[in-house]
Amino acid sequence: MSKLKTRKAVAKRIKISKSGKLKRGRAYKSHILTKKTSKRKRHLRQSALINHDDTSFIRRLLPYG
Protein backbone atom coordinates (compact mmCIF):
# COMPACT_ATOMS: atom_id res chain seq x y z
CA MET A 1 0.00 0.00 0.00
CA SER A 2 1.25 3.47 -0.81
CA LYS A 3 2.11 6.09 1.80
CA LEU A 4 -0.61 8.33 3.15
CA LYS A 5 -0.32 12.08 2.68
CA THR A 6 -0.45 14.44 5.63
CA ARG A 7 -2.80 17.44 5.39
CA LYS A 8 -0.21 20.18 5.72
CA ALA A 9 -2.77 22.86 6.62
CA VAL A 10 -3.80 20.79 9.64
CA ALA A 11 -0.23 19.87 10.55
CA LYS A 12 0.73 23.55 10.79
CA ARG A 13 -2.16 24.36 13.13
CA ILE A 14 -2.26 21.34 15.45
CA LYS A 15 0.37 19.84 17.74
CA ILE A 16 0.20 16.50 19.51
CA SER A 17 1.04 16.45 23.22
CA LYS A 18 3.06 13.69 24.86
CA SER A 19 -0.10 12.12 26.23
CA GLY A 20 -1.56 12.02 22.70
CA LYS A 21 -4.03 14.87 23.04
CA LEU A 22 -4.39 17.41 20.25
CA LYS A 23 -3.53 21.05 20.99
CA ARG A 24 -4.62 24.08 18.99
CA GLY A 25 -4.20 27.82 19.17
CA ARG A 26 -7.11 30.07 19.99
CA ALA A 27 -8.93 32.23 17.49
CA TYR A 28 -9.67 36.00 17.60
CA LYS A 29 -6.08 37.09 18.34
CA SER A 30 -4.99 38.40 14.94
CA HIS A 31 -6.51 41.89 14.55
CA ILE A 32 -8.94 44.42 16.06
CA LEU A 33 -7.19 44.05 19.41
CA THR A 34 -7.85 47.55 20.77
CA LYS A 35 -11.41 46.82 21.86
CA LYS A 36 -10.46 43.54 23.56
CA THR A 37 -9.46 43.65 27.21
CA SER A 38 -5.98 42.73 28.39
CA LYS A 39 -7.37 39.77 30.29
CA ARG A 40 -9.10 38.44 27.19
CA LYS A 41 -5.97 38.82 25.04
CA ARG A 42 -3.85 37.13 27.71
CA HIS A 43 -6.15 34.12 27.76
CA LEU A 44 -6.13 33.94 23.96
CA ARG A 45 -2.36 33.37 24.08
CA GLN A 46 -2.79 30.02 25.79
CA SER A 47 -3.35 26.91 23.73
CA ALA A 48 -6.49 24.81 24.02
CA LEU A 49 -7.29 21.14 23.57
CA ILE A 50 -9.38 19.94 20.68
CA ASN A 51 -12.78 18.57 21.57
CA HIS A 52 -12.82 14.79 22.04
CA ASP A 53 -15.55 14.37 19.41
CA ASP A 54 -13.36 15.94 16.70
CA THR A 55 -10.13 14.07 17.44
CA SER A 56 -10.91 10.95 15.39
CA PHE A 57 -11.55 13.07 12.28
CA ILE A 58 -8.39 15.13 12.73
CA ARG A 59 -6.23 12.07 13.39
CA ARG A 60 -7.25 10.82 9.95
CA LEU A 61 -5.79 14.01 8.47
CA LEU A 62 -2.52 13.48 10.41
CA PRO A 63 -1.71 9.82 9.71
CA TYR A 64 1.88 9.90 11.03
CA GLY A 65 1.42 12.34 13.90
PDB file of N, CA, C and O in Angstrom:
ATOM      1  N   MET A   1       0.842  -1.189   0.000  1.00  0.00           N
ATOM      2  CA  MET A   1       0.000   0.000   0.000  1.00  0.00           C
ATOM      3  C   MET A   1       0.884   1.247   0.000  1.00  0.00           C
ATOM      4  O   MET A   1       1.940   1.277   0.627  1.00  0.00           O
ATOM      5  N   SER A   2       0.453   2.250  -0.711  1.00  0.00           N
ATOM      6  CA  SER A   2       1.250   3.471  -0.809  1.00  0.00           C
ATOM      7  C   SER A   2       1.172   4.277   0.483  1.00  0.00           C
ATOM      8  O   SER A   2       0.311   4.062   1.329  1.00  0.00           O
ATOM      9  N   LYS A   3       2.081   5.235   0.609  1.00  0.00           N
ATOM     10  CA  LYS A   3       2.110   6.086   1.795  1.00  0.00           C
ATOM     11  C   LYS A   3       0.903   7.018   1.816  1.00  0.00           C
ATOM     12  O   LYS A   3       0.401   7.416   0.762  1.00  0.00           O
ATOM     13  N   LEU A   4       0.488   7.377   2.998  1.00  0.00           N
ATOM     14  CA  LEU A   4      -0.609   8.333   3.154  1.00  0.00           C
ATOM     15  C   LEU A   4      -0.045   9.741   3.207  1.00  0.00           C
ATOM     16  O   LEU A   4       1.041   9.954   3.740  1.00  0.00           O
ATOM     17  N   LYS A   5      -0.781  10.694   2.668  1.00  0.00           N
ATOM     18  CA  LYS A   5      -0.321  12.082   2.684  1.00  0.00           C
ATOM     19  C   LYS A   5      -0.885  12.802   3.896  1.00  0.00           C
ATOM     20  O   LYS A   5      -2.055  12.641   4.249  1.00  0.00           O
ATOM     21  N   THR A   6      -0.040  13.623   4.508  1.00  0.00           N
ATOM     22  CA  THR A   6      -0.450  14.444   5.631  1.00  0.00           C
ATOM     23  C   THR A   6      -1.092  15.718   5.113  1.00  0.00           C
ATOM     24  O   THR A   6      -0.598  16.319   4.161  1.00  0.00           O
ATOM     25  N   ARG A   7      -2.196  16.150   5.732  1.00  0.00           N
ATOM     26  CA  ARG A   7      -2.797  17.442   5.392  1.00  0.00           C
ATOM     27  C   ARG A   7      -1.940  18.526   6.018  1.00  0.00           C
ATOM     28  O   ARG A   7      -1.964  18.722   7.227  1.00  0.00           O
ATOM     29  N   LYS A   8      -1.170  19.215   5.212  1.00  0.00           N
ATOM     30  CA  LYS A   8      -0.214  20.185   5.722  1.00  0.00           C
ATOM     31  C   LYS A   8      -0.884  21.358   6.414  1.00  0.00           C
ATOM     32  O   LYS A   8      -0.323  21.921   7.352  1.00  0.00           O
ATOM     33  N   ALA A   9      -2.066  21.760   5.963  1.00  0.00           N
ATOM     34  CA  ALA A   9      -2.767  22.861   6.623  1.00  0.00           C
ATOM     35  C   ALA A   9      -3.110  22.499   8.055  1.00  0.00           C
ATOM     36  O   ALA A   9      -3.019  23.327   8.953  1.00  0.00           O
ATOM     37  N   VAL A  10      -3.479  21.253   8.287  1.00  0.00           N
ATOM     38  CA  VAL A  10      -3.804  20.795   9.637  1.00  0.00           C
ATOM     39  C   VAL A  10      -2.528  20.625  10.454  1.00  0.00           C
ATOM     40  O   VAL A  10      -2.478  20.973  11.635  1.00  0.00           O
ATOM     41  N   ALA A  11      -1.480  20.115   9.834  1.00  0.00           N
ATOM     42  CA  ALA A  11      -0.227  19.871  10.549  1.00  0.00           C
ATOM     43  C   ALA A  11       0.397  21.168  11.053  1.00  0.00           C
ATOM     44  O   ALA A  11       1.058  21.174  12.084  1.00  0.00           O
ATOM     45  N   LYS A  12       0.177  22.271  10.353  1.00  0.00           N
ATOM     46  CA  LYS A  12       0.731  23.552  10.791  1.00  0.00           C
ATOM     47  C   LYS A  12      -0.047  24.135  11.968  1.00  0.00           C
ATOM     48  O   LYS A  12       0.480  24.947  12.715  1.00  0.00           O
ATOM     49  N   ARG A  13      -1.306  23.754  12.122  1.00  0.00           N
ATOM     50  CA  ARG A  13      -2.164  24.356  13.132  1.00  0.00           C
ATOM     51  C   ARG A  13      -2.295  23.529  14.399  1.00  0.00           C
ATOM     52  O   ARG A  13      -2.675  24.048  15.432  1.00  0.00           O
ATOM     53  N   ILE A  14      -1.990  22.236  14.333  1.00  0.00           N
ATOM     54  CA  ILE A  14      -2.264  21.339  15.453  1.00  0.00           C
ATOM     55  C   ILE A  14      -0.988  20.622  15.863  1.00  0.00           C
ATOM     56  O   ILE A  14      -0.246  20.119  15.026  1.00  0.00           O
ATOM     57  N   LYS A  15      -0.756  20.573  17.173  1.00  0.00           N
ATOM     58  CA  LYS A  15       0.375  19.843  17.738  1.00  0.00           C
ATOM     59  C   LYS A  15      -0.171  18.708  18.586  1.00  0.00           C
ATOM     60  O   LYS A  15      -1.256  18.813  19.157  1.00  0.00           O
ATOM     61  N   ILE A  16       0.607  17.636  18.703  1.00  0.00           N
ATOM     62  CA  ILE A  16       0.201  16.495  19.510  1.00  0.00           C
ATOM     63  C   ILE A  16       1.018  16.500  20.794  1.00  0.00           C
ATOM     64  O   ILE A  16       2.249  16.563  20.755  1.00  0.00           O
ATOM     65  N   SER A  17       0.347  16.440  21.940  1.00  0.00           N
ATOM     66  CA  SER A  17       1.039  16.453  23.224  1.00  0.00           C
ATOM     67  C   SER A  17       1.630  15.069  23.493  1.00  0.00           C
ATOM     68  O   SER A  17       1.337  14.099  22.787  1.00  0.00           O
ATOM     69  N   LYS A  18       2.444  14.974  24.543  1.00  0.00           N
ATOM     70  CA  LYS A  18       3.062  13.690  24.862  1.00  0.00           C
ATOM     71  C   LYS A  18       2.041  12.644  25.248  1.00  0.00           C
ATOM     72  O   LYS A  18       2.245  11.455  25.028  1.00  0.00           O
ATOM     73  N   SER A  19       0.934  13.080  25.834  1.00  0.00           N
ATOM     74  CA  SER A  19      -0.102  12.121  26.227  1.00  0.00           C
ATOM     75  C   SER A  19      -1.004  11.750  25.055  1.00  0.00           C
ATOM     76  O   SER A  19      -1.914  10.934  25.209  1.00  0.00           O
ATOM     77  N   GLY A  20      -0.785  12.367  23.887  1.00  0.00           N
ATOM     78  CA  GLY A  20      -1.557  12.022  22.699  1.00  0.00           C
ATOM     79  C   GLY A  20      -2.741  12.927  22.434  1.00  0.00           C
ATOM     80  O   GLY A  20      -3.481  12.707  21.484  1.00  0.00           O
ATOM     81  N   LYS A  21      -2.936  13.942  23.273  1.00  0.00           N
ATOM     82  CA  LYS A  21      -4.035  14.868  23.045  1.00  0.00           C
ATOM     83  C   LYS A  21      -3.640  15.873  21.967  1.00  0.00           C
ATOM     84  O   LYS A  21      -2.463  16.120  21.746  1.00  0.00           O
ATOM     85  N   LEU A  22      -4.628  16.462  21.324  1.00  0.00           N
ATOM     86  CA  LEU A  22      -4.388  17.413  20.245  1.00  0.00           C
ATOM     87  C   LEU A  22      -4.540  18.831  20.784  1.00  0.00           C
ATOM     88  O   LEU A  22      -5.554  19.166  21.388  1.00  0.00           O
ATOM     89  N   LYS A  23      -3.515  19.666  20.531  1.00  0.00           N
ATOM     90  CA  LYS A  23      -3.529  21.051  20.989  1.00  0.00           C
ATOM     91  C   LYS A  23      -3.702  21.981  19.796  1.00  0.00           C
ATOM     92  O   LYS A  23      -3.207  21.707  18.710  1.00  0.00           O
ATOM     93  N   ARG A  24      -4.386  23.091  20.036  1.00  0.00           N
ATOM     94  CA  ARG A  24      -4.618  24.080  18.989  1.00  0.00           C
ATOM     95  C   ARG A  24      -4.462  25.465  19.582  1.00  0.00           C
ATOM     96  O   ARG A  24      -4.562  25.652  20.799  1.00  0.00           O
ATOM     97  N   GLY A  25      -4.220  26.437  18.728  1.00  0.00           N
ATOM     98  CA  GLY A  25      -4.196  27.816  19.165  1.00  0.00           C
ATOM     99  C   GLY A  25      -5.603  28.373  19.188  1.00  0.00           C
ATOM    100  O   GLY A  25      -6.518  27.824  18.578  1.00  0.00           O
ATOM    101  N   ARG A  26      -5.779  29.467  19.901  1.00  0.00           N
ATOM    102  CA  ARG A  26      -7.106  30.070  19.995  1.00  0.00           C
ATOM    103  C   ARG A  26      -7.326  31.088  18.881  1.00  0.00           C
ATOM    104  O   ARG A  26      -6.384  31.704  18.393  1.00  0.00           O
ATOM    105  N   ALA A  27      -8.562  31.275  18.526  1.00  0.00           N
ATOM    106  CA  ALA A  27      -8.934  32.231  17.486  1.00  0.00           C
ATOM    107  C   ALA A  27      -9.116  33.627  18.087  1.00  0.00           C
ATOM    108  O   ALA A  27      -9.034  33.805  19.305  1.00  0.00           O
ATOM    109  N   TYR A  28      -9.354  34.605  17.228  1.00  0.00           N
ATOM    110  CA  TYR A  28      -9.667  35.995  17.599  1.00  0.00           C
ATOM    111  C   TYR A  28      -8.471  36.727  18.198  1.00  0.00           C
ATOM    112  O   TYR A  28      -8.646  37.599  19.030  1.00  0.00           O
ATOM    113  N   LYS A  29      -7.258  36.423  17.785  1.00  0.00           N
ATOM    114  CA  LYS A  29      -6.079  37.088  18.337  1.00  0.00           C
ATOM    115  C   LYS A  29      -5.275  37.792  17.244  1.00  0.00           C
ATOM    116  O   LYS A  29      -4.193  38.278  17.489  1.00  0.00           O
ATOM    117  N   SER A  30      -5.812  37.888  16.037  1.00  0.00           N
ATOM    118  CA  SER A  30      -4.992  38.399  14.938  1.00  0.00           C
ATOM    119  C   SER A  30      -5.149  39.896  14.692  1.00  0.00           C
ATOM    120  O   SER A  30      -4.172  40.563  14.373  1.00  0.00           O
ATOM    121  N   HIS A  31      -6.331  40.459  14.825  1.00  0.00           N
ATOM    122  CA  HIS A  31      -6.513  41.887  14.551  1.00  0.00           C
ATOM    123  C   HIS A  31      -7.699  42.404  15.346  1.00  0.00           C
ATOM    124  O   HIS A  31      -8.391  41.646  16.022  1.00  0.00           O
ATOM    125  N   ILE A  32      -7.920  43.714  15.279  1.00  0.00           N
ATOM    126  CA  ILE A  32      -8.938  44.418  16.065  1.00  0.00           C
ATOM    127  C   ILE A  32      -8.740  44.110  17.552  1.00  0.00           C
ATOM    128  O   ILE A  32      -9.641  43.639  18.240  1.00  0.00           O
ATOM    129  N   LEU A  33      -7.526  44.384  18.033  1.00  0.00           N
ATOM    130  CA  LEU A  33      -7.191  44.054  19.412  1.00  0.00           C
ATOM    131  C   LEU A  33      -7.447  45.206  20.376  1.00  0.00           C
ATOM    132  O   LEU A  33      -7.403  45.002  21.590  1.00  0.00           O
ATOM    133  N   THR A  34      -7.714  46.400  19.872  1.00  0.00           N
ATOM    134  CA  THR A  34      -7.853  47.551  20.768  1.00  0.00           C
ATOM    135  C   THR A  34      -9.117  47.465  21.615  1.00  0.00           C
ATOM    136  O   THR A  34      -9.124  47.894  22.758  1.00  0.00           O
ATOM    137  N   LYS A  35     -10.172  46.897  21.089  1.00  0.00           N
ATOM    138  CA  LYS A  35     -11.410  46.818  21.856  1.00  0.00           C
ATOM    139  C   LYS A  35     -11.455  45.617  22.792  1.00  0.00           C
ATOM    140  O   LYS A  35     -12.354  45.508  23.607  1.00  0.00           O
ATOM    141  N   LYS A  36     -10.490  44.713  22.685  1.00  0.00           N
ATOM    142  CA  LYS A  36     -10.464  43.536  23.561  1.00  0.00           C
ATOM    143  C   LYS A  36      -9.668  43.859  24.824  1.00  0.00           C
ATOM    144  O   LYS A  36      -8.651  44.543  24.772  1.00  0.00           O
ATOM    145  N   THR A  37     -10.128  43.357  25.940  1.00  0.00           N
ATOM    146  CA  THR A  37      -9.464  43.652  27.207  1.00  0.00           C
ATOM    147  C   THR A  37      -8.142  42.895  27.306  1.00  0.00           C
ATOM    148  O   THR A  37      -7.931  41.896  26.611  1.00  0.00           O
ATOM    149  N   SER A  38      -7.278  43.377  28.195  1.00  0.00           N
ATOM    150  CA  SER A  38      -5.984  42.726  28.387  1.00  0.00           C
ATOM    151  C   SER A  38      -6.159  41.307  28.892  1.00  0.00           C
ATOM    152  O   SER A  38      -5.421  40.411  28.483  1.00  0.00           O
ATOM    153  N   LYS A  39      -7.118  41.104  29.758  1.00  0.00           N
ATOM    154  CA  LYS A  39      -7.370  39.766  30.291  1.00  0.00           C
ATOM    155  C   LYS A  39      -7.788  38.806  29.178  1.00  0.00           C
ATOM    156  O   LYS A  39      -7.316  37.666  29.113  1.00  0.00           O
ATOM    157  N   ARG A  40      -8.633  39.284  28.286  1.00  0.00           N
ATOM    158  CA  ARG A  40      -9.097  38.439  27.185  1.00  0.00           C
ATOM    159  C   ARG A  40      -7.959  38.086  26.250  1.00  0.00           C
ATOM    160  O   ARG A  40      -7.813  36.932  25.829  1.00  0.00           O
ATOM    161  N   LYS A  41      -7.106  39.079  25.922  1.00  0.00           N
ATOM    162  CA  LYS A  41      -5.970  38.818  25.039  1.00  0.00           C
ATOM    163  C   LYS A  41      -4.960  37.888  25.679  1.00  0.00           C
ATOM    164  O   LYS A  41      -4.354  37.057  25.008  1.00  0.00           O
ATOM    165  N   ARG A  42      -4.790  38.000  26.986  1.00  0.00           N
ATOM    166  CA  ARG A  42      -3.853  37.133  27.707  1.00  0.00           C
ATOM    167  C   ARG A  42      -4.335  35.681  27.666  1.00  0.00           C
ATOM    168  O   ARG A  42      -3.553  34.761  27.467  1.00  0.00           O
ATOM    169  N   HIS A  43      -5.624  35.479  27.806  1.00  0.00           N
ATOM    170  CA  HIS A  43      -6.153  34.125  27.760  1.00  0.00           C
ATOM    171  C   HIS A  43      -6.129  33.549  26.342  1.00  0.00           C
ATOM    172  O   HIS A  43      -6.051  32.331  26.172  1.00  0.00           O
ATOM    173  N   LEU A  44      -6.192  34.418  25.345  1.00  0.00           N
ATOM    174  CA  LEU A  44      -6.131  33.944  23.964  1.00  0.00           C
ATOM    175  C   LEU A  44      -4.742  33.446  23.591  1.00  0.00           C
ATOM    176  O   LEU A  44      -4.595  32.709  22.620  1.00  0.00           O
ATOM    177  N   ARG A  45      -3.718  33.845  24.353  1.00  0.00           N
ATOM    178  CA  ARG A  45      -2.362  33.372  24.083  1.00  0.00           C
ATOM    179  C   ARG A  45      -2.192  31.894  24.392  1.00  0.00           C
ATOM    180  O   ARG A  45      -1.363  31.224  23.795  1.00  0.00           O
ATOM    181  N   GLN A  46      -2.970  31.404  25.339  1.00  0.00           N
ATOM    182  CA  GLN A  46      -2.789  30.019  25.788  1.00  0.00           C
ATOM    183  C   GLN A  46      -3.427  29.059  24.798  1.00  0.00           C
ATOM    184  O   GLN A  46      -4.456  29.356  24.195  1.00  0.00           O
ATOM    185  N   SER A  47      -2.810  27.900  24.645  1.00  0.00           N
ATOM    186  CA  SER A  47      -3.350  26.905  23.732  1.00  0.00           C
ATOM    187  C   SER A  47      -4.530  26.195  24.376  1.00  0.00           C
ATOM    188  O   SER A  47      -4.721  26.231  25.586  1.00  0.00           O
ATOM    189  N   ALA A  48      -5.314  25.531  23.543  1.00  0.00           N
ATOM    190  CA  ALA A  48      -6.490  24.810  24.018  1.00  0.00           C
ATOM    191  C   ALA A  48      -6.460  23.402  23.455  1.00  0.00           C
ATOM    192  O   ALA A  48      -5.768  23.124  22.462  1.00  0.00           O
ATOM    193  N   LEU A  49      -7.188  22.508  24.059  1.00  0.00           N
ATOM    194  CA  LEU A  49      -7.294  21.139  23.570  1.00  0.00           C
ATOM    195  C   LEU A  49      -8.459  21.040  22.606  1.00  0.00           C
ATOM    196  O   LEU A  49      -9.476  21.731  22.754  1.00  0.00           O
ATOM    197  N   ILE A  50      -8.310  20.168  21.638  1.00  0.00           N
ATOM    198  CA  ILE A  50      -9.383  19.944  20.677  1.00  0.00           C
ATOM    199  C   ILE A  50     -10.429  19.048  21.318  1.00  0.00           C
ATOM    200  O   ILE A  50     -10.106  18.123  22.068  1.00  0.00           O
ATOM    201  N   ASN A  51     -11.665  19.324  21.012  1.00  0.00           N
ATOM    202  CA  ASN A  51     -12.780  18.568  21.568  1.00  0.00           C
ATOM    203  C   ASN A  51     -12.632  17.083  21.237  1.00  0.00           C
ATOM    204  O   ASN A  51     -12.218  16.702  20.142  1.00  0.00           O
ATOM    205  N   HIS A  52     -12.988  16.228  22.185  1.00  0.00           N
ATOM    206  CA  HIS A  52     -12.824  14.791  22.040  1.00  0.00           C
ATOM    207  C   HIS A  52     -13.602  14.249  20.840  1.00  0.00           C
ATOM    208  O   HIS A  52     -13.168  13.302  20.181  1.00  0.00           O
ATOM    209  N   ASP A  53     -14.736  14.848  20.526  1.00  0.00           N
ATOM    210  CA  ASP A  53     -15.553  14.373  19.409  1.00  0.00           C
ATOM    211  C   ASP A  53     -14.885  14.608  18.060  1.00  0.00           C
ATOM    212  O   ASP A  53     -15.170  13.892  17.097  1.00  0.00           O
ATOM    213  N   ASP A  54     -14.008  15.601  17.963  1.00  0.00           N
ATOM    214  CA  ASP A  54     -13.364  15.935  16.701  1.00  0.00           C
ATOM    215  C   ASP A  54     -12.022  15.236  16.505  1.00  0.00           C
ATOM    216  O   ASP A  54     -11.462  15.285  15.409  1.00  0.00           O
ATOM    217  N   THR A  55     -11.488  14.600  17.539  1.00  0.00           N
ATOM    218  CA  THR A  55     -10.128  14.068  17.443  1.00  0.00           C
ATOM    219  C   THR A  55     -10.010  12.937  16.434  1.00  0.00           C
ATOM    220  O   THR A  55      -9.005  12.835  15.731  1.00  0.00           O
ATOM    221  N   SER A  56     -11.023  12.072  16.318  1.00  0.00           N
ATOM    222  CA  SER A  56     -10.913  10.945  15.386  1.00  0.00           C
ATOM    223  C   SER A  56     -10.848  11.444  13.943  1.00  0.00           C
ATOM    224  O   SER A  56     -10.113  10.897  13.114  1.00  0.00           O
ATOM    225  N   PHE A  57     -11.589  12.505  13.633  1.00  0.00           N
ATOM    226  CA  PHE A  57     -11.551  13.068  12.285  1.00  0.00           C
ATOM    227  C   PHE A  57     -10.198  13.713  11.989  1.00  0.00           C
ATOM    228  O   PHE A  57      -9.619  13.517  10.922  1.00  0.00           O
ATOM    229  N   ILE A  58      -9.655  14.432  12.958  1.00  0.00           N
ATOM    230  CA  ILE A  58      -8.394  15.134  12.731  1.00  0.00           C
ATOM    231  C   ILE A  58      -7.229  14.151  12.674  1.00  0.00           C
ATOM    232  O   ILE A  58      -6.281  14.338  11.930  1.00  0.00           O
ATOM    233  N   ARG A  59      -7.293  13.088  13.440  1.00  0.00           N
ATOM    234  CA  ARG A  59      -6.226  12.075  13.387  1.00  0.00           C
ATOM    235  C   ARG A  59      -6.147  11.422  12.020  1.00  0.00           C
ATOM    236  O   ARG A  59      -5.096  10.974  11.594  1.00  0.00           O
ATOM    237  N   ARG A  60      -7.263  11.352  11.315  1.00  0.00           N
ATOM    238  CA  ARG A  60      -7.249  10.821   9.953  1.00  0.00           C
ATOM    239  C   ARG A  60      -6.490  11.733   9.004  1.00  0.00           C
ATOM    240  O   ARG A  60      -5.898  11.295   8.029  1.00  0.00           O
ATOM    241  N   LEU A  61      -6.496  13.050   9.304  1.00  0.00           N
ATOM    242  CA  LEU A  61      -5.787  14.013   8.473  1.00  0.00           C
ATOM    243  C   LEU A  61      -4.290  14.045   8.793  1.00  0.00           C
ATOM    244  O   LEU A  61      -3.506  14.548   8.011  1.00  0.00           O
ATOM    245  N   LEU A  62      -3.922  13.532   9.974  1.00  0.00           N
ATOM    246  CA  LEU A  62      -2.519  13.481  10.405  1.00  0.00           C
ATOM    247  C   LEU A  62      -2.135  12.014  10.608  1.00  0.00           C
ATOM    248  O   LEU A  62      -2.032  11.544  11.748  1.00  0.00           O
ATOM    249  N   PRO A  63      -1.904  11.257   9.543  1.00  0.00           N
ATOM    250  CA  PRO A  63      -1.710   9.825   9.707  1.00  0.00           C
ATOM    251  C   PRO A  63      -0.428   9.445  10.454  1.00  0.00           C
ATOM    252  O   PRO A  63      -0.387   8.395  11.085  1.00  0.00           O
ATOM    253  N   TYR A  64       0.619  10.264  10.397  1.00  0.00           N
ATOM    254  CA  TYR A  64       1.884   9.901  11.033  1.00  0.00           C
ATOM    255  C   TYR A  64       2.194  10.751  12.249  1.00  0.00           C
ATOM    256  O   TYR A  64       3.323  10.773  12.720  1.00  0.00           O
ATOM    257  N   GLY A  65       1.202  11.466  12.770  1.00  0.00           N
ATOM    258  CA  GLY A  65       1.421  12.343  13.900  1.00  0.00           C
ATOM    259  C   GLY A  65       1.187  11.678  15.230  1.00  0.00           C
ATOM    260  O   GLY A  65       0.673  10.620  15.384  1.00  0.00           O
TER     261      GLY A  65
END
